[in-house]
Coordinates of C-alpha atoms in Angstrom, one line a residue:
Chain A
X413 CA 0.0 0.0 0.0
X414 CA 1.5 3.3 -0.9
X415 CA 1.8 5.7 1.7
X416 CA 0.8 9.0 0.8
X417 CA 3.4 11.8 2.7
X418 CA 0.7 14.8 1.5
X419 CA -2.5 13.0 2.3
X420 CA -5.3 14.5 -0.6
X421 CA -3.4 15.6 -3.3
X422 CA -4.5 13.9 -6.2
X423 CA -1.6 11.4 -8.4
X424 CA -1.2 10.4 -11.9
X425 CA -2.2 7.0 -12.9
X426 CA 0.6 6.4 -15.7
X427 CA -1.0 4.9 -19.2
X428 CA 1.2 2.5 -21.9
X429 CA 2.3 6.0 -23.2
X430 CA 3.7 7.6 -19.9
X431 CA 4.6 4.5 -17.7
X432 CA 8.4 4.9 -18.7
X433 CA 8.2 8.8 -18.1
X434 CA 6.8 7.7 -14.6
X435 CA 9.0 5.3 -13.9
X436 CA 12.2 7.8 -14.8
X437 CA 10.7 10.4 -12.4
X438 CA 10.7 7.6 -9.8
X439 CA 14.6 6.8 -10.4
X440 CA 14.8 10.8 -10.4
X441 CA 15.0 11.1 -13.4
X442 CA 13.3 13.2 -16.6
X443 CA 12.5 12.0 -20.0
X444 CA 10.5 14.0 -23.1
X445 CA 9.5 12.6 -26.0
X446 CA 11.3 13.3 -29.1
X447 CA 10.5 13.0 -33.0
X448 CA 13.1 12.0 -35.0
X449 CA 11.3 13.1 -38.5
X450 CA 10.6 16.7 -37.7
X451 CA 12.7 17.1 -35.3
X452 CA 10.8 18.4 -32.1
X453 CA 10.7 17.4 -28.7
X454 CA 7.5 17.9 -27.0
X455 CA 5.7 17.4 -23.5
X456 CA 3.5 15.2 -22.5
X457 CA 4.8 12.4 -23.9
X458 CA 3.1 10.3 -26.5
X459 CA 3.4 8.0 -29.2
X460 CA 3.3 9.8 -32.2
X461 CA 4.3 13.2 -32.7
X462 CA 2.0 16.1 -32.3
X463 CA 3.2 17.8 -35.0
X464 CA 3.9 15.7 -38.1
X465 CA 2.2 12.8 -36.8
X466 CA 5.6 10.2 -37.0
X467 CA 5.7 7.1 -35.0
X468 CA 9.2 7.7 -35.3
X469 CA 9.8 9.3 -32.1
X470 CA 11.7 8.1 -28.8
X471 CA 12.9 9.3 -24.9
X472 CA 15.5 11.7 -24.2
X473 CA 16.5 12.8 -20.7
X474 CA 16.4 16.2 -20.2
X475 CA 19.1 18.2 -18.4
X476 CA 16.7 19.4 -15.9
X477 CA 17.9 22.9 -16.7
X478 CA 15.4 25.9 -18.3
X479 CA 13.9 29.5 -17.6
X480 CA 10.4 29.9 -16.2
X481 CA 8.1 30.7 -18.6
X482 CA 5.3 31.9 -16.2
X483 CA 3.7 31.3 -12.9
X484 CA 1.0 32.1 -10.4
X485 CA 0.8 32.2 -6.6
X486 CA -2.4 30.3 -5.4
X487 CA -3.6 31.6 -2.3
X488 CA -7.4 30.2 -2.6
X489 CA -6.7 26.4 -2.1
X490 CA -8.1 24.5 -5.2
X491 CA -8.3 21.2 -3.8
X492 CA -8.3 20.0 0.1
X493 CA -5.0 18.7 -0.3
X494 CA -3.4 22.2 -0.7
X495 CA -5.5 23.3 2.5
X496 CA -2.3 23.4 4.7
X497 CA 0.0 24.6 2.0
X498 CA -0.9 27.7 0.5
X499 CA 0.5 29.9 -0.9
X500 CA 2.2 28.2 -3.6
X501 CA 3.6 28.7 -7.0
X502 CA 1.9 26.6 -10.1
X503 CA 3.9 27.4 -13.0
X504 CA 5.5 26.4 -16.5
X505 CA 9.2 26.1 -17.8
X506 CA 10.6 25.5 -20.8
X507 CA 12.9 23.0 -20.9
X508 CA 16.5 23.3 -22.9
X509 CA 15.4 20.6 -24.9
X510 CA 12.8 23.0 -26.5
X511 CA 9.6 21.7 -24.9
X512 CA 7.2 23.2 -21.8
X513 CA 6.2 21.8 -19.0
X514 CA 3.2 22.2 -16.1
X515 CA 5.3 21.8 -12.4
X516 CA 5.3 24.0 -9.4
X517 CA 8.7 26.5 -8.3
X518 CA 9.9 25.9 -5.0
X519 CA 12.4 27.2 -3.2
X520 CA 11.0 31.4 -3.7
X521 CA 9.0 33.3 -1.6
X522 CA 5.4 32.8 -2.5
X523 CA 4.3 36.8 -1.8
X524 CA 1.3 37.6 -4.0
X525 CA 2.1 41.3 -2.3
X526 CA 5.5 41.4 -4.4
X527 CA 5.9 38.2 -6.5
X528 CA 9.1 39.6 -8.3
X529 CA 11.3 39.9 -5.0
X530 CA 11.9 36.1 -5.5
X531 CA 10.4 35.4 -8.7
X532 CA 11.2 36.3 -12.7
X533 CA 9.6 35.4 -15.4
X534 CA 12.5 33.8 -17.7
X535 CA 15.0 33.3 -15.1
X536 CA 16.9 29.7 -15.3
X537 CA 15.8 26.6 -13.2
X538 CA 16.7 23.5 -12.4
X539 CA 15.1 20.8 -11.8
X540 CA 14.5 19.4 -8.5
X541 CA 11.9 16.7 -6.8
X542 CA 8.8 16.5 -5.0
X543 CA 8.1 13.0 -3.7
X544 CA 4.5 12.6 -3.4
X545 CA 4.8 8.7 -2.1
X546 CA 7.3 6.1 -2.1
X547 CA 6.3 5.4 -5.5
X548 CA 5.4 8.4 -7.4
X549 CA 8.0 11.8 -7.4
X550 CA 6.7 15.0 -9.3
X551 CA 9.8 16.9 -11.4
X552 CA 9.7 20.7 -9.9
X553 CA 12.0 23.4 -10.6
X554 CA 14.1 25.4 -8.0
X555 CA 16.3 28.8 -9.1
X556 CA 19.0 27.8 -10.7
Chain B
X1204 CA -20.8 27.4 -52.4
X1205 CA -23.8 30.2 -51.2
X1206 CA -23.3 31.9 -47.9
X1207 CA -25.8 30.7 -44.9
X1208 CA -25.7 33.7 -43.5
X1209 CA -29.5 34.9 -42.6
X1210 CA -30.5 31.5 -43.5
X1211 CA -31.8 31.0 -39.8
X1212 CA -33.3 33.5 -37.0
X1213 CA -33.0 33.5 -33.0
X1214 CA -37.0 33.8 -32.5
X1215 CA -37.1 33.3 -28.6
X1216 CA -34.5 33.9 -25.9
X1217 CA -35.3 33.6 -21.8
X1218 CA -33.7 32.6 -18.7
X1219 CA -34.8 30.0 -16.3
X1220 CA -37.3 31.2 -13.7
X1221 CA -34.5 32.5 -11.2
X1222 CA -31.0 32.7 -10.7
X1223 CA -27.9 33.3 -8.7
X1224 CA -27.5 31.7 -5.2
X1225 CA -30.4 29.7 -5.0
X1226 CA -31.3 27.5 -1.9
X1227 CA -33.8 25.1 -3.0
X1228 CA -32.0 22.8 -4.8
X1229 CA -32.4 22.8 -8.3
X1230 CA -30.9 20.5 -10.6
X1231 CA -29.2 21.2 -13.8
X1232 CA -32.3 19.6 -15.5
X1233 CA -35.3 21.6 -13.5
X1234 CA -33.1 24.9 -14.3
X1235 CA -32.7 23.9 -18.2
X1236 CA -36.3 23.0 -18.8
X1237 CA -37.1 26.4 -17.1
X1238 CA -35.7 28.1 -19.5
X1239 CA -36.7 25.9 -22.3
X1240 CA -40.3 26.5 -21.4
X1241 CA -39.5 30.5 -21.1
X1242 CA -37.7 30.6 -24.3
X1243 CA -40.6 28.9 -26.4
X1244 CA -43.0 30.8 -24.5
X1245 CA -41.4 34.0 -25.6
X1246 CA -41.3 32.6 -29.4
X1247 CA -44.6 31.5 -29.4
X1248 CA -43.9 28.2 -29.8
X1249 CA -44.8 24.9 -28.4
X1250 CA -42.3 21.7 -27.3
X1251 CA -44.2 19.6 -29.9
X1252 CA -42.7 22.3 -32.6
X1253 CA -38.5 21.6 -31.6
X1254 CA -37.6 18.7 -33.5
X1255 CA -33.6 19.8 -32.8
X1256 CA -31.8 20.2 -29.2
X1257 CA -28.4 21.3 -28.8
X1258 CA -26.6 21.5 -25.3
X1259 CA -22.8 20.9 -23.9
X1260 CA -23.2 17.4 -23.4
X1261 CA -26.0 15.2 -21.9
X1262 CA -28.6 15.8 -24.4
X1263 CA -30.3 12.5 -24.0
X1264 CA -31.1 13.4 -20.5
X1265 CA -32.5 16.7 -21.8
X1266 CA -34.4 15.9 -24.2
X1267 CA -35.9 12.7 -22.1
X1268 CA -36.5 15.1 -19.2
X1269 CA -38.2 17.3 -21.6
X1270 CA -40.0 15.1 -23.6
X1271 CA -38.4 16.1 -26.7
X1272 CA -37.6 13.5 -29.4
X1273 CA -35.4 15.4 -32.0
X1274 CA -34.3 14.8 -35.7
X1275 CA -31.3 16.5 -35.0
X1276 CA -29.1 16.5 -31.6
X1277 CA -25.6 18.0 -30.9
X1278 CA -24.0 18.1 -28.0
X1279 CA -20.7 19.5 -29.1
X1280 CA -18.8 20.6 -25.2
X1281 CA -15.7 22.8 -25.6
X1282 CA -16.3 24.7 -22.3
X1283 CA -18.6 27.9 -21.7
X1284 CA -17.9 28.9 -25.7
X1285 CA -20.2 25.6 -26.6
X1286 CA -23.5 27.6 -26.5
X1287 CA -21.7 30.6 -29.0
X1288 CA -20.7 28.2 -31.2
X1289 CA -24.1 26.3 -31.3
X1290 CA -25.5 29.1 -33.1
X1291 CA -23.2 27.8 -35.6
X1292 CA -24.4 24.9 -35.6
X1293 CA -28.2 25.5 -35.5
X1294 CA -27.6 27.8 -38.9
X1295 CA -25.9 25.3 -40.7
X1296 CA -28.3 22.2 -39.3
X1297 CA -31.2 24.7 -40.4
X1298 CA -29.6 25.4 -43.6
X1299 CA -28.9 22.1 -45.2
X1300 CA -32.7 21.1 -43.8
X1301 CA -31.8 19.1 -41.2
X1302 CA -34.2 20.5 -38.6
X1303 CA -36.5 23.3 -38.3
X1304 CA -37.0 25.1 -34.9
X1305 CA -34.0 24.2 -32.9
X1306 CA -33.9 24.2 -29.3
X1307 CA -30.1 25.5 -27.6
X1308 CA -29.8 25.3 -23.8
X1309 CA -27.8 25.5 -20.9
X1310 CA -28.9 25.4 -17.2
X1311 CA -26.1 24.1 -14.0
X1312 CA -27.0 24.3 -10.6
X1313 CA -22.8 25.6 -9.9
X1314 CA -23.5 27.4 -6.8
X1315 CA -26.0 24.8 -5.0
X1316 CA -24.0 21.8 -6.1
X1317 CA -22.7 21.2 -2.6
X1318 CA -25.9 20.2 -1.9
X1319 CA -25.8 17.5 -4.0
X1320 CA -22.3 16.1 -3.3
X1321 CA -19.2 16.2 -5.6
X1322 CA -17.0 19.4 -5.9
X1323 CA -15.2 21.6 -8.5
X1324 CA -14.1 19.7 -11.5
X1325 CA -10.2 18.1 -11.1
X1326 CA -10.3 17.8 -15.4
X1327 CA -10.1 14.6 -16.5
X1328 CA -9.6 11.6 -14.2
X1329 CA -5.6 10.6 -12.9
X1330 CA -4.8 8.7 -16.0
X1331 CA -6.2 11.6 -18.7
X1332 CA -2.9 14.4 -19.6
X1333 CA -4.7 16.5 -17.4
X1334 CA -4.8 14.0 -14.5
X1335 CA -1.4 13.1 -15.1
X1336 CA 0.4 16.2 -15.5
X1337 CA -1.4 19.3 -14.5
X1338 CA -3.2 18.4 -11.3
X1339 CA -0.8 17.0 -9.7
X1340 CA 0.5 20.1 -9.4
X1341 CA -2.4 22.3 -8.6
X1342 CA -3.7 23.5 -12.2
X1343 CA -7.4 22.7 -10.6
X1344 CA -9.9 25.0 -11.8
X1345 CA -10.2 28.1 -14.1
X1346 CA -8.4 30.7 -11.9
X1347 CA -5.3 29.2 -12.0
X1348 CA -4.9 28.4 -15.1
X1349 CA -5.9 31.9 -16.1
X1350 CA -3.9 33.6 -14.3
X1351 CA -0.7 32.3 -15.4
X1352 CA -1.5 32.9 -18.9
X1353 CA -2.3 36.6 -17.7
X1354 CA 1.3 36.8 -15.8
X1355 CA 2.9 35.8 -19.1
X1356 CA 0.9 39.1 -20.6
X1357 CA 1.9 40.9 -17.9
X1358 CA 5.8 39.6 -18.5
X1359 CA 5.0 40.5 -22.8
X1360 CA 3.4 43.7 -22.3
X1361 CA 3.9 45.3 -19.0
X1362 CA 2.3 44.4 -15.6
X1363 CA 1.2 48.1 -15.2
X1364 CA -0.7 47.9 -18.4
X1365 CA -2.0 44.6 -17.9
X1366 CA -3.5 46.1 -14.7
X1367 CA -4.8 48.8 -15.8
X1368 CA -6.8 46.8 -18.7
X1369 CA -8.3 44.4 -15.8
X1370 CA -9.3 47.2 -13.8
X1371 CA -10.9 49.1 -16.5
X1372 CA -13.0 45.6 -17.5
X1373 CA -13.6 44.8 -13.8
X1374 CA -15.2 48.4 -12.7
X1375 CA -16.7 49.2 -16.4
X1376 CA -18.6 45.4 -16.0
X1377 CA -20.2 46.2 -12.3
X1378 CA -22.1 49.3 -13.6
X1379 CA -23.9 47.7 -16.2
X1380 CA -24.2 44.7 -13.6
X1381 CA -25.6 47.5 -11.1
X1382 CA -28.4 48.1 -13.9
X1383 CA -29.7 44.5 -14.2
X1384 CA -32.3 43.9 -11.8
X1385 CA -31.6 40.1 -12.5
X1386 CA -27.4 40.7 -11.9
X1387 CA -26.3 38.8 -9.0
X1388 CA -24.7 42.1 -7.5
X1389 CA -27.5 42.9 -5.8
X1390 CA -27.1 39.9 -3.5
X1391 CA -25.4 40.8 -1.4
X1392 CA -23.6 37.3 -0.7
X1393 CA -21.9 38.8 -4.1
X1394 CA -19.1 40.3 -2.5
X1395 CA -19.3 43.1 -5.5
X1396 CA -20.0 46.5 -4.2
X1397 CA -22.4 47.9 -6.0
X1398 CA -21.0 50.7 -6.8
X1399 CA -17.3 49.4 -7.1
X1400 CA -14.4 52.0 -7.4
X1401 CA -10.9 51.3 -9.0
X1402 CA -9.5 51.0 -5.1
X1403 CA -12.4 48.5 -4.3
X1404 CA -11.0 46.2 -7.5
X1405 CA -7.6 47.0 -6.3
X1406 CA -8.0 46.3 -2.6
X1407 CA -10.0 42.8 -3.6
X1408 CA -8.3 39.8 -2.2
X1409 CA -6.0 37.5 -4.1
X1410 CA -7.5 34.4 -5.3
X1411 CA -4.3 33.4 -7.6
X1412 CA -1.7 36.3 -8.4
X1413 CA -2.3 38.1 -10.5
X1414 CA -5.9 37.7 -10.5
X1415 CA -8.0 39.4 -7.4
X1416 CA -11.4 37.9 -6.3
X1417 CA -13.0 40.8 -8.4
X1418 CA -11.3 39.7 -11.9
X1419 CA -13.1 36.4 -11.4
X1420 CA -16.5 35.4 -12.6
X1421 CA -19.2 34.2 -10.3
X1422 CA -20.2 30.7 -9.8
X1423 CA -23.7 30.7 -9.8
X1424 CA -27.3 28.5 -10.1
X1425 CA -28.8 29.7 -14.3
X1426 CA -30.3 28.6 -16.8
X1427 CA -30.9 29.8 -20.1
X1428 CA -32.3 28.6 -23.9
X1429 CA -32.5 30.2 -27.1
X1430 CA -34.6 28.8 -30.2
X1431 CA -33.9 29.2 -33.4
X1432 CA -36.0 28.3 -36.7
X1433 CA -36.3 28.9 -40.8
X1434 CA -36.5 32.4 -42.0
X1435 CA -40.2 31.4 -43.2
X1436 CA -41.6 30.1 -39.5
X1437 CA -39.8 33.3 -37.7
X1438 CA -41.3 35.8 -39.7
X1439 CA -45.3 34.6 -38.7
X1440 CA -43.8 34.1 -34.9
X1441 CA -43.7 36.7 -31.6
X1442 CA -41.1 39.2 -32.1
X1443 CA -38.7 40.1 -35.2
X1444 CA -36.3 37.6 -36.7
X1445 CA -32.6 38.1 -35.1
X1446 CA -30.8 36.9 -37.9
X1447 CA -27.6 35.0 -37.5
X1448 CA -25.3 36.9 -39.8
X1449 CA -22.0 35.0 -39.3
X1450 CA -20.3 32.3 -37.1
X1451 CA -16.9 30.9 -36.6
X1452 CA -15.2 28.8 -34.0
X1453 CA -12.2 26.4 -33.2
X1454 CA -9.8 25.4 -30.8
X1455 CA -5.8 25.4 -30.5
X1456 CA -5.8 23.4 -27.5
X1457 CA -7.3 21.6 -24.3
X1458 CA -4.9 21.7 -21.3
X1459 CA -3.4 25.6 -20.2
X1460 CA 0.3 24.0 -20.5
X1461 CA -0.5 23.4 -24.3
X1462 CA -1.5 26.4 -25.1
X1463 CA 0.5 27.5 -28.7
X1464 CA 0.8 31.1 -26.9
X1465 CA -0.9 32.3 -23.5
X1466 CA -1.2 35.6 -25.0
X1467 CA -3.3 35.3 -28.0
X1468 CA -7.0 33.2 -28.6
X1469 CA -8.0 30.9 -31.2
X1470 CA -10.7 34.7 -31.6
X1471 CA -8.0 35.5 -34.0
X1472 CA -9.4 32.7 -36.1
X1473 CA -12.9 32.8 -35.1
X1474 CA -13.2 36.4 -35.7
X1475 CA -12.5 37.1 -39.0
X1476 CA -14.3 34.0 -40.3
X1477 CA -17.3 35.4 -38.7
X1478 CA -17.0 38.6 -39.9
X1479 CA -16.6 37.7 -43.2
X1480 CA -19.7 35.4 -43.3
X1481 CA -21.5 38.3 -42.0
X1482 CA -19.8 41.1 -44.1
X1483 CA -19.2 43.3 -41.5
X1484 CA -16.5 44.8 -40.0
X1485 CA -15.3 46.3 -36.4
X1486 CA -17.0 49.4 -36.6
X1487 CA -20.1 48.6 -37.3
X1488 CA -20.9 46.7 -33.5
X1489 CA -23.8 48.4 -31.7
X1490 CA -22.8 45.6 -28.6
X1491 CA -20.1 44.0 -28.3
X1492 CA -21.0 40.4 -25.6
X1493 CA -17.6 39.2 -24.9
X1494 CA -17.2 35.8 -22.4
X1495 CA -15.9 37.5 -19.3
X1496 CA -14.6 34.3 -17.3
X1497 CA -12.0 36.7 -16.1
X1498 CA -11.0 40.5 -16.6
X1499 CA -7.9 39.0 -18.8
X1500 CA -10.3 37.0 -21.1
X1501 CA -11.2 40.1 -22.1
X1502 CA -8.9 42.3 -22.5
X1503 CA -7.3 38.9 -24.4
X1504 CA -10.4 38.9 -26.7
X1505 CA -10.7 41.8 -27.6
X1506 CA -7.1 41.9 -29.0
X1507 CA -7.2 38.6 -30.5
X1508 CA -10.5 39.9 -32.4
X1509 CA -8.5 42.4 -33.5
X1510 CA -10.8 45.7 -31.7
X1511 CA -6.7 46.6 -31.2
X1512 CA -3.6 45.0 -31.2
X1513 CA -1.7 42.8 -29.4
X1514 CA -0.5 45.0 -26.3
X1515 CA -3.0 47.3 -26.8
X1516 CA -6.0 46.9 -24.6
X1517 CA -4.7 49.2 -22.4
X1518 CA -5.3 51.7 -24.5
X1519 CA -8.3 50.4 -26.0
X1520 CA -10.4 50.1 -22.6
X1521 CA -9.0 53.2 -21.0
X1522 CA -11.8 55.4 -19.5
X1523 CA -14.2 53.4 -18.8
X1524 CA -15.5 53.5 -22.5
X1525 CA -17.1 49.8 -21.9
X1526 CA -19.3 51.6 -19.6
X1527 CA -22.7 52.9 -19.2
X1528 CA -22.5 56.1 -21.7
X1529 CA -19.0 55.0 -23.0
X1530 CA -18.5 55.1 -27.3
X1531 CA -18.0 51.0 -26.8
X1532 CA -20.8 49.3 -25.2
X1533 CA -19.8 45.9 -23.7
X1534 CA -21.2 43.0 -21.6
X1535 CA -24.3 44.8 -20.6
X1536 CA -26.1 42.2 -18.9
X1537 CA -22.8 42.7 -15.8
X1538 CA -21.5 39.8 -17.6
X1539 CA -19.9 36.3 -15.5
X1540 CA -18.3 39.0 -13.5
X1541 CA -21.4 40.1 -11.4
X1542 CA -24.7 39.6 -13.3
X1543 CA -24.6 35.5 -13.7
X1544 CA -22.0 32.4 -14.4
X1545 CA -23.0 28.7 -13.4
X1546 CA -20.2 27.2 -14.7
X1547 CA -20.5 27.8 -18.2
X1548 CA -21.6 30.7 -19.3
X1549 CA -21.7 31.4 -23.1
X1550 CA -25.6 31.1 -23.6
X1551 CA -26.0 34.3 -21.7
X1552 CA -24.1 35.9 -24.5
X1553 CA -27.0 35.4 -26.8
X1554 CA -29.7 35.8 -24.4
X1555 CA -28.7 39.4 -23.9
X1556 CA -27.7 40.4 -27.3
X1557 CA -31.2 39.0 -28.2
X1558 CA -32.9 41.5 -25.5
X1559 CA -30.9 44.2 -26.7
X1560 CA -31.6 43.5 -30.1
X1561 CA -35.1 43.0 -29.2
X1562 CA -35.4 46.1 -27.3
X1563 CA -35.6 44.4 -23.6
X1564 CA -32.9 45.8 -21.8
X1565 CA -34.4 48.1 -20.1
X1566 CA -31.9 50.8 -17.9
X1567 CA -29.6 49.4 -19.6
X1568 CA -30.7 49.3 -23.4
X1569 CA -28.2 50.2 -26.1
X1570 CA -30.1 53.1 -28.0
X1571 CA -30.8 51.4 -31.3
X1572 CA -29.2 48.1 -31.0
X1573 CA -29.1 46.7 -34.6
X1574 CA -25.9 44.9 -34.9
X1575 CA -24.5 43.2 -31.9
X1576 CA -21.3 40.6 -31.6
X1577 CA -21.1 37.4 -29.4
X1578 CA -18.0 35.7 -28.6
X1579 CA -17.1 33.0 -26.0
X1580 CA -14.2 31.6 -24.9
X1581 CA -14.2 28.5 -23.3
X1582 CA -12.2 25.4 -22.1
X1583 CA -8.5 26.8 -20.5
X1584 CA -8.4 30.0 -23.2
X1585 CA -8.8 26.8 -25.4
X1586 CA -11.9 27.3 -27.5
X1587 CA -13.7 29.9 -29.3
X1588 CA -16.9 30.9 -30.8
X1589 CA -17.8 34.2 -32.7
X1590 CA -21.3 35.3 -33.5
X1591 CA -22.8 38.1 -35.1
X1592 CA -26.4 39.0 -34.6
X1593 CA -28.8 41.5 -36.5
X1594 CA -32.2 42.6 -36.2
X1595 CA -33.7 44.1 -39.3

């Protein structure tokens, strides 16, 4: 039985298309999808390619490095399993590798009264981890 | 191939029997059927005459709850634009002969839904994108995701500017609100001051930075319906034919994350395919009914429609011409922002274009309302639907 270290916050269930992404972000590690016919690497992953439609595509590991491409600071709570841990910072970086992703910025001051004494929009960040069970660890980013 | 423009006519418009924060427990159903039987009771018509339904999903259990067997049934859902674009749809549907008098409604209890168990939405379940890679992180609900495609505006453009446009739509919105009788601001429960100052907007509390409580819609218990039939059966019927002049729609995406560019709407599409179809162009609005989800979807709108540039609704909105007297009327009913939203909202475009058009609206009536545009936005910024409305 997994046990949960945030009781309530909801998980992924991985599919045949994202159980190796899953399974990299449990050995701390991330993987994107990239299409070897356009070329573009793209997030989430998936089979074929989003943009020409190849099943030629594969896994690369990212670097974990890339500049924040926007954010918010949630006061409200939008779930009951942020009830104890607002405010945080939802947000989107674009990965070196060329692709975006949805995570959350740790590691800033989450001020909606003055957002940009610890937070920029295009300033590099690095990947770090959130470990949501034993089993399942969410990629975040942290300043670089 | 010939234009379908003016080949159909909205003939009946009405909302369900009351709205806002209701405490009796309504169900999605009871407040769609209300406004069913209002909307063909303002055309004239009877239930026996609807022979097409078109609603965001679920039309089986409408029509069954309403007795209605159709010819024709859509139940295109792409968020609160679905009930823009259905216009669309009922034209075209009308058009190629497919149906004569079509029914379109929307009715969700939002607000009284904690009566009846469940909560806000969470997307898709764990194993959908969304599930997987958005909620895990805390993209739950429109607010959020909103307002990080508004900080990346704010990054573009200028966070003073971006402020300033909010504000204008935020304070410019609550006066016409403040004329509704119907407008939730006068419930006090609103948390809208009903006469609402710049100071009030900026003083509001933060629901997600950079959005305030007051550049959020409401969530509220509505329904509404709108009917629309052949150019023959509207001219013998009630009130004057509101033609449908034009329509467009699309979508460039479903999740916030995937958005192409947080800082321009699939409008830019939907817009000028509309306005072509209806050979008009951006002066010639009387009304303009734009989905108000948020102050940003706006100002966002009304630059990816092309009313001014990309950067520009600063400009564009300054002075409160939106307002009450101003040279650009807009969202007269008080929009989602303070007159109703139940979770989706586009169907109260129409409705109060139709009043308008129809000369309904009371306090608030645009003098000589003859051409009046719709457009929702639903979805994450992800959908779109233009429509352009005419009375004769």
């Amino acid at each position: 039985m997994t046990q949960q270290r945030t009781p309530g916050k909801p998980l992924p269930t991985p599919t045949s298309e994202t159980q190796f992404y899953w399974d990299k972000c449990h050995q701390h590690e991330l993987w994107v999808r990239r299409c070897k016919d356009c070329p573009v690497t793209y997030f989430y992953p998936r089979d074929m390619c989003p943009d020409c439609f190849s099943r030629n595509t594969e896994w690369i590991q990212s670097s974990g490095r890339g500049t924040l491409h926007t954010f918010g600071i949630v006061v409200r709570p939008p779930h009951r399993g942020w009830a104890e841990d607002v405010p945080f910072v939802v947000a989107m970086v674009d990965l070196e590798e060329g692709c975006r992703m949805p995570t959350n910025l740790v590691g800033v001051e989450a001020d909606p009264a003055d957002p940009a004494k610890t937070i920029r929009i295009g300033m590099s960040v690095e990947l770090a981890w959130d470990d949501r069970t034993d089993e399942v660890s969410l990629p975040v980013f942290r300043p670089a | 191939m010939a234009s379908i423009s003016r080949a159909a006519a909205i003939v009946g418009a009405a909302e369900s029997d009351e709205l806002g924060y209701l405490e009796n427990r309504k169900s999605d159903l009871q407040l769609s059927t209300e406004a069913a039987y209002n909307a063909l009771e303002d055309a004239g018509l009877r239930k026996s005459d609807v022979d097409a339904i078109f609603a965001g999903g679920n039309t089986l259990g409408l029509a069954e709850h309403m007795g209605i067997h159709p010819r024709f049934t859509d139940s295109t859902q792409v968020g609160g634009s679905s009930f823009v674009i259905h216009a669309g749809h009922a034209l075209a549907a009308i058009a190629a002969g497919y149906c004569e008098v079509a029914l379109i409604v929307h009715g969700n209890n939002g607000h009284s839904r904690r009566f009846f168990g469940g909560g806000a939405g969470e997307g898709g379940g764990p194993s959908s994108p969304g599930g997987q890679f958005e909620t895990p992180y805390g993209f739950i609900g429109a607010p959020i995701n909103y307002a990080m495609a508004c900080a990346r505006y704010m990054h573009e453009f200028g966070e003073e500017r971006c402020r300033e446009a909010m504000s204008e739509v935020a304070v410019a919105t609550r006066k016409w609100a403040a004329l509704n009788p119907r407008a939730l601001i006068h419930d006090p429960k609103a948390e809208i001051p009903l006469t609402m100052s710049f100071d009030d907007y900026h003083a509001s509390r933060w629901i997600c930075w950079p959005f305030h409580l007051l550049d959020c819609c409401l969530v509220t218990d509505a329904g509404g319906a709108y009917i629309v039939t052949t150019p023959e059966r509207a001219r013998d019927l009630k009130k004057p034919p509101i033609w449908i002049l034009g329509a467009g729609e699309g979508h460039d995406h479903g999740m916030i994350s995937q958005m192409p560019s947080l800082t321009s709407l699939i409008a830019r599409e939907t817009g000028p395919a509309a306005f072509k179809m209806a050979g008009v162009t951006h002066d010639d609005f009387d009304l303009a009914m734009i989905y108000d989800s948020f102050t940003y979807t706006v100002m966002l709108t009304l630059e990816s429609l092309g009313f001014c540039g990309r950067g520009e609704a600063a400009d564009f909105l300054r002075g409160q011409r939106t307002a009450p007297g101003g040279d650009f009327p807009m969202n007269t009913s008080g929009g989602g922002l303070s007159y109703t939203h139940p979770g989706a909202y586009g169907i109260f475009l129409i409705l109060e274009a139709a009043r308008q058009l129809w000369g309904e609206a009371g306090a608030r009536q645009v003098p000589d309302c003859r051409l009046v545009m719709c457009h929702g936005t639903g979805g994450s910024l992800s959908s779109g639907g233009t429509a352009i409305l005419a009375r004769d």
